[in-house]
XYZ file of N, CA and C in Angstrom:
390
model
N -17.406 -14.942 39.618
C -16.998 -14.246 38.438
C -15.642 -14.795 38.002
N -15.312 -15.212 36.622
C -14.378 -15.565 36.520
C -13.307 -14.345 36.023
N -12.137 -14.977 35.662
C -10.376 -14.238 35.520
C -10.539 -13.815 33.876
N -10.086 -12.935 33.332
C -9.605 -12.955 32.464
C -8.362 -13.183 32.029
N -7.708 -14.705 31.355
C -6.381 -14.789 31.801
C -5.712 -13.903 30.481
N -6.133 -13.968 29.134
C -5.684 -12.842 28.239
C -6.007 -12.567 27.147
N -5.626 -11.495 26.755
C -6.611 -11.056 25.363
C -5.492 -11.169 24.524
N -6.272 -12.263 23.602
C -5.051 -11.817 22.244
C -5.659 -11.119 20.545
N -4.799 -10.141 20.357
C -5.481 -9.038 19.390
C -4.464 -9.567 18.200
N -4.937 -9.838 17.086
C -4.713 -10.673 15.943
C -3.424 -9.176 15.392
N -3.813 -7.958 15.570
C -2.870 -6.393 14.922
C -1.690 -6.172 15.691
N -0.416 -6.412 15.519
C 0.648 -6.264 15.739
C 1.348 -4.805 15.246
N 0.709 -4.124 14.634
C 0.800 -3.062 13.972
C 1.010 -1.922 15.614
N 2.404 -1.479 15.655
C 2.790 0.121 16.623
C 1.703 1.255 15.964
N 1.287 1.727 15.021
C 1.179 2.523 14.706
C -0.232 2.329 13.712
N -1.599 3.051 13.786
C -2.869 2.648 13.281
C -2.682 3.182 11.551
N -3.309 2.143 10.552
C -3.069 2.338 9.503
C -4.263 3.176 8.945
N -3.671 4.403 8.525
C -5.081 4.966 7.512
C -5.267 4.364 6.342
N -6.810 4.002 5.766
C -7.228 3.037 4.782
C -7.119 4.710 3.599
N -6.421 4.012 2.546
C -6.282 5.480 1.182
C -6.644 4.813 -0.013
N -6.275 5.122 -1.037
C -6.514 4.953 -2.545
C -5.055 5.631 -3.049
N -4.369 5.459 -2.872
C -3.327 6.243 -3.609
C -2.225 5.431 -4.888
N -2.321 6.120 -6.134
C -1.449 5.399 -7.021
C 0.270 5.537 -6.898
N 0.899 4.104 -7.124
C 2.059 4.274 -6.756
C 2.842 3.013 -7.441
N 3.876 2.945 -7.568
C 4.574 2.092 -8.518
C 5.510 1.141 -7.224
N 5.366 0.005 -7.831
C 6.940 -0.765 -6.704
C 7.389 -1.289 -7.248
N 8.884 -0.948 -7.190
C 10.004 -1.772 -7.971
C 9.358 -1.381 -10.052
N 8.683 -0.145 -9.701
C 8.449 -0.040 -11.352
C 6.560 -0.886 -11.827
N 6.107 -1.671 -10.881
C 5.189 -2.151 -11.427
C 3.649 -0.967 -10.613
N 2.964 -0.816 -11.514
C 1.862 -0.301 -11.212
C 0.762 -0.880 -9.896
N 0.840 -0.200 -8.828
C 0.385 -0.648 -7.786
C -0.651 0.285 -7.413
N -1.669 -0.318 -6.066
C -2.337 1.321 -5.213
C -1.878 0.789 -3.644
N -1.686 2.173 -3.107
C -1.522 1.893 -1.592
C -2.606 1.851 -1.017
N -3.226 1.162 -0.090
C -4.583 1.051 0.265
C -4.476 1.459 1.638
N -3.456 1.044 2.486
C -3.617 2.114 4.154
C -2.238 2.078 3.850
N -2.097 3.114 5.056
C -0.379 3.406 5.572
C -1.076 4.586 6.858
N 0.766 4.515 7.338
C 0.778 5.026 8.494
C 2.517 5.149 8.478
N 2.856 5.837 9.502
C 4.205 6.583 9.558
C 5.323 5.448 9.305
N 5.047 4.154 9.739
C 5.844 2.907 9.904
C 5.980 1.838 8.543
N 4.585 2.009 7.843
C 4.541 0.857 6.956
C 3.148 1.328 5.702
N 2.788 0.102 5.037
C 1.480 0.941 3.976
C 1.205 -0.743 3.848
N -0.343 -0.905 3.768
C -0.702 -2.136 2.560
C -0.773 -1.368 1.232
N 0.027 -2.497 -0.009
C -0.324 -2.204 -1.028
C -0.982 -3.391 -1.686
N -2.124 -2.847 -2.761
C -2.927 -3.798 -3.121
C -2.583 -3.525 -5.233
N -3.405 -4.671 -5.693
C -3.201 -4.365 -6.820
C -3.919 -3.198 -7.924
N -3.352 -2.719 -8.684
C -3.726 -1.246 -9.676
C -4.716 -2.025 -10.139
N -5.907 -1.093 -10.715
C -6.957 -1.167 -11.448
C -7.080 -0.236 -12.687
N -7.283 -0.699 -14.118
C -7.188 0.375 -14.968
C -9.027 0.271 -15.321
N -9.499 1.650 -15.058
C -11.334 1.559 -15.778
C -10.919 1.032 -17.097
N -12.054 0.082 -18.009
C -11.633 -0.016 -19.681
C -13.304 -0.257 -19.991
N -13.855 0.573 -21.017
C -15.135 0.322 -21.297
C -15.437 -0.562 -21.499
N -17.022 -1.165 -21.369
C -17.170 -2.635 -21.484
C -17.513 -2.521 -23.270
N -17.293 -4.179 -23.602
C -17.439 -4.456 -25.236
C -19.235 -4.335 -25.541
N -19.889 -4.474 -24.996
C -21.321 -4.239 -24.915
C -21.758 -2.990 -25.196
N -21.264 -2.258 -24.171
C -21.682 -0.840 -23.725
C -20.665 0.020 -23.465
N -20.011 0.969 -24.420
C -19.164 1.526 -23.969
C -19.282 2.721 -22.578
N -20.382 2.873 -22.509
C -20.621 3.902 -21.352
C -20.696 3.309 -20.206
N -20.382 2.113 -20.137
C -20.021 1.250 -19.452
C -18.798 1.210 -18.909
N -18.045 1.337 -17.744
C -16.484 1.369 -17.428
C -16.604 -0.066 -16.215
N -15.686 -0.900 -16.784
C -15.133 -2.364 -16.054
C -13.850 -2.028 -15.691
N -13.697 -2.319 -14.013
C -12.397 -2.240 -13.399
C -11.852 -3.569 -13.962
N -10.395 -3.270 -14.533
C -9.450 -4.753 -14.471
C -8.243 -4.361 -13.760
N -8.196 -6.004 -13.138
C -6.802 -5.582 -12.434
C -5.288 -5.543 -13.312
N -4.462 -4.342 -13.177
C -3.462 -4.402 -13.899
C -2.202 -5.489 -13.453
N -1.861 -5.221 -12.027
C -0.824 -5.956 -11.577
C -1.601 -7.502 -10.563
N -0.796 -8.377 -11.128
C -0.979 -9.747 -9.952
C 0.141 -10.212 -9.569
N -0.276 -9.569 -7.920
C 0.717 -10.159 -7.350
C 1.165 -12.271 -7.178
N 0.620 -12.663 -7.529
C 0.922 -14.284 -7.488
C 2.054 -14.438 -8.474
N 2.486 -13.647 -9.628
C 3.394 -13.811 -10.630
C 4.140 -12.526 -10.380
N 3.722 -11.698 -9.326
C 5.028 -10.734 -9.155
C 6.235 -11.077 -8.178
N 7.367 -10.740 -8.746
C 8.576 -11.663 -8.043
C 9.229 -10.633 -7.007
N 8.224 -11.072 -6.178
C 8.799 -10.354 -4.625
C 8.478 -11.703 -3.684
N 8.931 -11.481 -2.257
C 9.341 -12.725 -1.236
C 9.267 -11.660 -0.006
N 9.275 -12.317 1.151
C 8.881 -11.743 2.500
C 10.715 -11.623 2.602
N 10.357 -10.253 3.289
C 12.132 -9.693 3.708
C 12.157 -8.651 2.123
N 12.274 -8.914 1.195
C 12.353 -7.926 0.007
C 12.156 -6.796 0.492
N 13.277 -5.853 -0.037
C 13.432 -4.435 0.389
C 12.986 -4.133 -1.107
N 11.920 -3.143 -1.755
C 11.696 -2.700 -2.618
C 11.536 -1.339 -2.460
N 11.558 -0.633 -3.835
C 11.101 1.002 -3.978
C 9.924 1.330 -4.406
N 9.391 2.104 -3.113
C 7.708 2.653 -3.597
C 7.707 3.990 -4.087
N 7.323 3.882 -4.970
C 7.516 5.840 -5.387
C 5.830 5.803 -5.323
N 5.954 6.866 -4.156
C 3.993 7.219 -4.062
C 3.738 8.733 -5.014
N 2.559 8.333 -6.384
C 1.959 9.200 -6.565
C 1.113 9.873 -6.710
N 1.111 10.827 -5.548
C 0.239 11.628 -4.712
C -0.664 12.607 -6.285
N -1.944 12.703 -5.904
C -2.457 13.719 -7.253
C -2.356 14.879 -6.917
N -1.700 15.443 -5.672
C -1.905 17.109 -5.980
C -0.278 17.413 -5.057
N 0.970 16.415 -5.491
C 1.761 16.724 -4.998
C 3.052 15.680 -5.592
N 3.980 16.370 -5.651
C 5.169 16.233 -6.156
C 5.229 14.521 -6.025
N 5.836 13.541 -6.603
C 6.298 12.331 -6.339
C 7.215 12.003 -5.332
N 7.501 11.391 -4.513
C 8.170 10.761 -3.692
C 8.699 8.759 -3.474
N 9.866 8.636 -3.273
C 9.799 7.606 -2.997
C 10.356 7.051 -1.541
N 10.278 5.583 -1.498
C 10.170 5.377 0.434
C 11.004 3.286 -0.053
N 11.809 3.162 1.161
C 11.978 1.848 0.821
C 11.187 1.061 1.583
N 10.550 0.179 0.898
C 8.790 -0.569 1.783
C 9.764 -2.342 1.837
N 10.084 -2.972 2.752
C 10.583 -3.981 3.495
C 8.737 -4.898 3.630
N 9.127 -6.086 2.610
C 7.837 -6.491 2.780
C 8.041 -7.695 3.857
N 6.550 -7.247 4.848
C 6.429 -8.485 5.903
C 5.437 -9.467 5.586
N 4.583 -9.348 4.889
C 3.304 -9.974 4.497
C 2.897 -9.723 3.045
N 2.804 -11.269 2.441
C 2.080 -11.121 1.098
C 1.121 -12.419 0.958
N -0.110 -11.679 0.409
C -0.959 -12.468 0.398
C -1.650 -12.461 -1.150
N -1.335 -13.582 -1.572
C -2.079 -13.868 -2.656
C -3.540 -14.340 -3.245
N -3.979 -14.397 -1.738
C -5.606 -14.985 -2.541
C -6.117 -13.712 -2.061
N -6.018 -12.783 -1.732
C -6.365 -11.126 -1.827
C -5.720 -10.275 -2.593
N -4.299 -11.062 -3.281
C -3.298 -10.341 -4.258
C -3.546 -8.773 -3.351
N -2.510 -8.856 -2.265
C -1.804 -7.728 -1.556
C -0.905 -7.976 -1.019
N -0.235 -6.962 -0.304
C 1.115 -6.943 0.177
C 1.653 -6.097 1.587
N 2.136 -6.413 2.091
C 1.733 -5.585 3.924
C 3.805 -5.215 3.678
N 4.044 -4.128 4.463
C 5.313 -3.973 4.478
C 5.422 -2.476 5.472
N 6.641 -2.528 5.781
C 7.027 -1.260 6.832
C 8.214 -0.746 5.794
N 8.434 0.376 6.638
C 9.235 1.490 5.670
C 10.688 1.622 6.451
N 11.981 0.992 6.157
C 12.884 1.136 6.200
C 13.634 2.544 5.519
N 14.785 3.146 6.332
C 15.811 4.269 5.926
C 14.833 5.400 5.333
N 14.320 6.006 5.935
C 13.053 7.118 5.377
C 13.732 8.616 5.785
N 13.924 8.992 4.910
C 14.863 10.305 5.059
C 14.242 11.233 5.555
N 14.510 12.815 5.661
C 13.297 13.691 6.493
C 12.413 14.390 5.375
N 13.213 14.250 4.202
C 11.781 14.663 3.141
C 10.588 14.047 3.170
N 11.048 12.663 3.003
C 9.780 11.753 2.465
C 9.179 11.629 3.782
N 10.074 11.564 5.167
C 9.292 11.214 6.313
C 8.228 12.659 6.271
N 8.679 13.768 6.232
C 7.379 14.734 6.226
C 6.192 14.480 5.391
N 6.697 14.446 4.371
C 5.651 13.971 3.238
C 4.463 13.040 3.659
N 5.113 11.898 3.949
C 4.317 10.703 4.620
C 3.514 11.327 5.855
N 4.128 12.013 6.658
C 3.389 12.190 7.854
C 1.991 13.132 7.495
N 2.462 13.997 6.757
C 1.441 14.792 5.884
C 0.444 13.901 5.218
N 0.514 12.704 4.317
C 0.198 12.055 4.046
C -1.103 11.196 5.000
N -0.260 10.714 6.398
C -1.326 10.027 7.131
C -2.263 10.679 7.496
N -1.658 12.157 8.136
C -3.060 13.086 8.612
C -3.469 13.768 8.187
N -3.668 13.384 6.724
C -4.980 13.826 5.663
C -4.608 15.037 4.891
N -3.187 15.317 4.646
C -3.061 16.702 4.706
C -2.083 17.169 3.347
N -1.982 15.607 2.734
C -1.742 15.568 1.540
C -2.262 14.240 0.814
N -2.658 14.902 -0.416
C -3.626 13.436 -1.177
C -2.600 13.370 -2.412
C-alpha cells in the first residue's frame, strides 16, 4: 500500500463562502455579491432584465458593469455598500485579492469592519438577513 505524501486543496479561504445574489455598489459602480462569509465576498458583475426588441414579454439579462475596464488592481482597498432588500444599507471596506476577467469577477476580504456592519454581515452569512 502506498504513502500519501500530500494533499493539496486549490481553497485557501479560513472561512466557507455562502454562494448569494445580493445587490451592491463598489466604489459607486453597480455590482452583485455572489458568496461571502465573515472574512471576505466574491463580487461578480450587475445584470439589468431589458425586454427583448422582438418580444417584449421577453426579458434579456445584460451585463451592466465590466470589470476588464473597471479601474481596480489587486491590493485596492474599495467601498462596498451592500444592498440588502429587506434591510437597511450598509457599507464594509472589501481589500481586493483576486480579479478575474474572463469571468469578469472579483474575490476580496474585508478589512477594518466595525461592530455594526460586522453583525450585519454575520446575520447576513447565516441566512438571517437577505
Amino acid at each position: 500500500m502506498g504513502k500519501v505524501v500530500s494533499i493539496h486543496n486549490k481553497e485557501r479561504r479560513k472561512d466557507m463562502r455562502r454562494p448569494v445574489r445580493i445587490s451592491a455598489r463598489l466604489n459607486g459602480w453597480p455590482v452583485e455579491v455572489v458568496d461571502i462569509s465573515v472574512t471576505g465576498a466574491g463580487v461578480g458583475e450587475a445584470v439589468q432584465d431589458k425586454a427583448s426588441d422582438d418580444n417584449p414579454d421577453i426579458l434579456i439579462s445584460e451585463p451592466v458593469t465590466d470589470f476588464g475596464r473597471f479601474p481596480v488592481e489587486i491590493g485596492d482597498i474599495m467601498k462596498l455598500e451592500i444592498l440588502p432588500e429587506n434591510s437597511e444599507t450598509f457599507d464594509l471596506q472589501l481589500e481586493i485579492v483576486r480579479k478575474d476577467d474572463r469571468r469578469n469577477n472579483l474575490g476580496g476580504r474585508f478589512v477594518q469592519i466595525n461592530n455594526p456592519a460586522y453583525n450585519k454581515l454575520e446575520k447576513m452569512v447565516i441566512g438571517r438577513l437577505r
